[in-house]
XYZ file of N, CA, C and O in Angstrom:
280
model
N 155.933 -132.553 -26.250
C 154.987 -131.945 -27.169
C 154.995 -132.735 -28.478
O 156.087 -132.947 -29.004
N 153.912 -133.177 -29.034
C 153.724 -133.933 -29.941
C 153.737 -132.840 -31.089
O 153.214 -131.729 -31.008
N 154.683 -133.545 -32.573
C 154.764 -132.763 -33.749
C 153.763 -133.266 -34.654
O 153.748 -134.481 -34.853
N 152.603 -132.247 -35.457
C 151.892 -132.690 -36.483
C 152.509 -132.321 -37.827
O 152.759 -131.176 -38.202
N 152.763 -133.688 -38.639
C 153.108 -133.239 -40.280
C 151.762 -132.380 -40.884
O 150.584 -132.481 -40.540
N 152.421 -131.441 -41.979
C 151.047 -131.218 -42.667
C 150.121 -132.405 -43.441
O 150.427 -133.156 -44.368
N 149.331 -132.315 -42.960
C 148.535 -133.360 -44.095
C 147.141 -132.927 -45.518
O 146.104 -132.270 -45.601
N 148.042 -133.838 -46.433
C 147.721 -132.953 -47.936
C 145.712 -133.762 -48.095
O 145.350 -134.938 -48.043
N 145.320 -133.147 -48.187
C 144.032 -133.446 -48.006
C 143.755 -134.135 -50.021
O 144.516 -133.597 -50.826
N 142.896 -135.047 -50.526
C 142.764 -135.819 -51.802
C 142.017 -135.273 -52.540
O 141.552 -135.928 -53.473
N 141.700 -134.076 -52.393
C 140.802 -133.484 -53.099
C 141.085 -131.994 -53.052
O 141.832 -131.646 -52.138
N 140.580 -130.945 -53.953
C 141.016 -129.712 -53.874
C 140.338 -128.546 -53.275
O 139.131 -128.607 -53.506
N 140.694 -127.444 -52.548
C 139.259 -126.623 -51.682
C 138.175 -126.645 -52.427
O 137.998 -126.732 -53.642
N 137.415 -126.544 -51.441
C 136.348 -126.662 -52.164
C 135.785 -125.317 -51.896
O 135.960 -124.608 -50.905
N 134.790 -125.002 -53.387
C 134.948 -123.715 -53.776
C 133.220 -123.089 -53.152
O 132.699 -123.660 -52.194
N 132.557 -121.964 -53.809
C 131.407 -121.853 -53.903
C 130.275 -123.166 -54.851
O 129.051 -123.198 -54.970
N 131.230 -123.994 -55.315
C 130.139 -125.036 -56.279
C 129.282 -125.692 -54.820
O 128.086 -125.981 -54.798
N 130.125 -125.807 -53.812
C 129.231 -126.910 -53.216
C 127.986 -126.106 -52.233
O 127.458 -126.796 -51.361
N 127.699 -125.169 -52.338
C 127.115 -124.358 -51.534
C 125.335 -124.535 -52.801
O 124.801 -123.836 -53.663
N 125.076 -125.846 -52.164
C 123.939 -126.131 -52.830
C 122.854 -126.164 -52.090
O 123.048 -125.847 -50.916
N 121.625 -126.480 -52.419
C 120.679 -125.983 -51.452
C 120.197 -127.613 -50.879
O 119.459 -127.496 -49.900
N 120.351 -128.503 -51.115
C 120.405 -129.713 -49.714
C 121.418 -129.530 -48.819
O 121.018 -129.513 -47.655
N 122.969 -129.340 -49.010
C 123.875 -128.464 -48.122
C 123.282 -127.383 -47.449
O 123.598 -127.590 -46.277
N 122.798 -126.641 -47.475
C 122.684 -125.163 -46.890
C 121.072 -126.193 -46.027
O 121.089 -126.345 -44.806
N 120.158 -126.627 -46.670
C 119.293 -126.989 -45.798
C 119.682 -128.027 -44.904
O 118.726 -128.205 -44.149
N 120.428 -128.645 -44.674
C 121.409 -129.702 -43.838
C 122.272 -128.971 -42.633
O 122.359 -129.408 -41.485
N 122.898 -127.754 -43.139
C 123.296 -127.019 -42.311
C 122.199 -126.448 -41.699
O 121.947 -127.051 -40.656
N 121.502 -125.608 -41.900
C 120.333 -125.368 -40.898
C 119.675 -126.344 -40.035
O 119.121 -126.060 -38.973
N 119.753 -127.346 -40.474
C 118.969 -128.279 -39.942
C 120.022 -129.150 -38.882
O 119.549 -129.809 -37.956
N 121.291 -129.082 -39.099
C 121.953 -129.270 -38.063
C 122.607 -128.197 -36.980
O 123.341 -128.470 -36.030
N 122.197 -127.090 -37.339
C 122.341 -126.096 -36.364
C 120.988 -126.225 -35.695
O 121.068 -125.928 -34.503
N 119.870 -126.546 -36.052
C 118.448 -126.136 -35.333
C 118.297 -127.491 -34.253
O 117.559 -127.561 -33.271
N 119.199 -128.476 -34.751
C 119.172 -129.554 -33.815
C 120.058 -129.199 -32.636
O 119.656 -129.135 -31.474
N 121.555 -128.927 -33.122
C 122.175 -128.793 -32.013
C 121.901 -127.626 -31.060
O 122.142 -127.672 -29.854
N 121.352 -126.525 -31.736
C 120.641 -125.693 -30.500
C 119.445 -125.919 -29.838
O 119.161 -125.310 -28.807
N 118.652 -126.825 -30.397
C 117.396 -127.625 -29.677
C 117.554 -128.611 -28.436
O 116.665 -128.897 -27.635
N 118.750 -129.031 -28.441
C 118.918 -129.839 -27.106
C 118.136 -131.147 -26.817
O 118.342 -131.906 -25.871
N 116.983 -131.314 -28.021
C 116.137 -132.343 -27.596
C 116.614 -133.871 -27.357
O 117.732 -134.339 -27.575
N 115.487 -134.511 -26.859
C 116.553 -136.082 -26.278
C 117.141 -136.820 -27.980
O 116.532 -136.982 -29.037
N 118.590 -137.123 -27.565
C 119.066 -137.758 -28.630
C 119.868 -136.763 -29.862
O 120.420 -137.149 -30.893
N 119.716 -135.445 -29.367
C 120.017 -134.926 -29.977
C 121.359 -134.446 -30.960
O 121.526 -133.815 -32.003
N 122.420 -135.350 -29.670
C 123.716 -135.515 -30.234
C 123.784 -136.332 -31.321
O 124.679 -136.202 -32.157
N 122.842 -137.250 -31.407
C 122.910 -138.545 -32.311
C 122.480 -138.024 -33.425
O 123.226 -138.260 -34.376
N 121.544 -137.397 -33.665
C 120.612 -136.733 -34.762
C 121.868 -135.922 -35.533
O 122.282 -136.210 -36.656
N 122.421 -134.759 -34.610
C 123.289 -134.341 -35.194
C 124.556 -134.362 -35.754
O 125.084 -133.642 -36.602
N 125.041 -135.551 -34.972
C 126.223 -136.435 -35.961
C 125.483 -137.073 -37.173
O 125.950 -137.427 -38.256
N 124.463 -137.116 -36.801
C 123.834 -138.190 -38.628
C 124.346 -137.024 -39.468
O 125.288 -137.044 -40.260
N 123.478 -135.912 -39.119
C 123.187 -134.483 -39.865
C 124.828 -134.270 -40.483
O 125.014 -134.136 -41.692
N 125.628 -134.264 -39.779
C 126.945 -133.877 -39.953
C 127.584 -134.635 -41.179
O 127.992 -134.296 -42.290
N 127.473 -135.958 -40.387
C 128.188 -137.338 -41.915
C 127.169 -136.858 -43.081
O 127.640 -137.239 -44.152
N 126.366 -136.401 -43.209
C 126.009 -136.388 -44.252
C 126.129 -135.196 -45.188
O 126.118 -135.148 -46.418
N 126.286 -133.919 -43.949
C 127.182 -132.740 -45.007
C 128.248 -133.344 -45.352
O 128.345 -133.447 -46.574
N 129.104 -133.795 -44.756
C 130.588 -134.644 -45.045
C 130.565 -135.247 -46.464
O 131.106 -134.649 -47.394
N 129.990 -136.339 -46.621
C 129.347 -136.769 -47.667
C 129.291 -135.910 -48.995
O 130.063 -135.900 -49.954
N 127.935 -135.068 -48.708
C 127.713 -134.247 -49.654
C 128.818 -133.626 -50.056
O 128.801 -133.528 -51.283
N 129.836 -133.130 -49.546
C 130.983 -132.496 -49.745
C 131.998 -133.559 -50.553
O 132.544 -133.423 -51.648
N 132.035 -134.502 -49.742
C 133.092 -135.160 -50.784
C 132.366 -135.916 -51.976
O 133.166 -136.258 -52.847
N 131.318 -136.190 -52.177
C 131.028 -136.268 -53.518
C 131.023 -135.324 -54.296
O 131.613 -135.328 -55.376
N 130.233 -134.225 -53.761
C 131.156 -132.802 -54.920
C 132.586 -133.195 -55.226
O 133.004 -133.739 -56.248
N 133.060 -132.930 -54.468
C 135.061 -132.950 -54.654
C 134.912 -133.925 -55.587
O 135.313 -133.705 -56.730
N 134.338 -135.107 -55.269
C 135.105 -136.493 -56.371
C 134.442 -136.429 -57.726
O 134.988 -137.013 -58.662
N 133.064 -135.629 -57.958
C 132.707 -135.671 -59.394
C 133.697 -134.551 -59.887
O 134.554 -134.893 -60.702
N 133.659 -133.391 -59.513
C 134.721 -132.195 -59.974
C 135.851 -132.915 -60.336
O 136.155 -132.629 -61.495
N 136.822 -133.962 -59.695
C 137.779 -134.410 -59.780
C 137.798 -135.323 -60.953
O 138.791 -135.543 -61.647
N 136.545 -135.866 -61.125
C 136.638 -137.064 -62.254
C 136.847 -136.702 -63.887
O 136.186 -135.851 -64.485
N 137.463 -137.184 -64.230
C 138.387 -136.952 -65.823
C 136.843 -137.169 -66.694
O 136.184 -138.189 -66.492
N 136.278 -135.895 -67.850
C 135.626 -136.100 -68.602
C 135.444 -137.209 -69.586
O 136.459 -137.627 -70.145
N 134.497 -137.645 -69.819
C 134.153 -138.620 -70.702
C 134.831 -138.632 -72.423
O 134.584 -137.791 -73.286
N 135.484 -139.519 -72.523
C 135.535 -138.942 -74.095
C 134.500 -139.027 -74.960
O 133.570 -139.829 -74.879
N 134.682 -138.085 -75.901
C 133.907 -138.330 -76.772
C 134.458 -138.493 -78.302
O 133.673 -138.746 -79.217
């Protein structure tokens, strides 16, 4: 039986900020694919996916970035 370490993820949960409305329309739109079945459809919906991914970790990394001085 193989042991998994925990692994500390580089960014912090992510909260209600990212629940924006290209996210939420991305999610629909990759649920309406993957229940559509149409040809290619796996492909469509991995695009759909990397790109919530995306969207998510650029939230995380601006939240994360140290304010500007002024």
């Amino acid at each position: 039986m193989m042991m998994y370490a925990e692994v500390k993820l580089i960014f912090q949960t992510v909260t209600r900020n990212w629940r924006t409305k290209e996210i939420m329309d991305d999610i629909r739109e990759f649920s309406h694919v993957w229940m559509g079945k149409q040809p290619f459809y796996r492909m469509k919906a991995r695009a759909v996916f990397q790109l919530i991914v995306y969207r998510l970790l650029s939230i995380a990394h601006h939240q994360e970035a140290p304010s500007p001085p002024f």
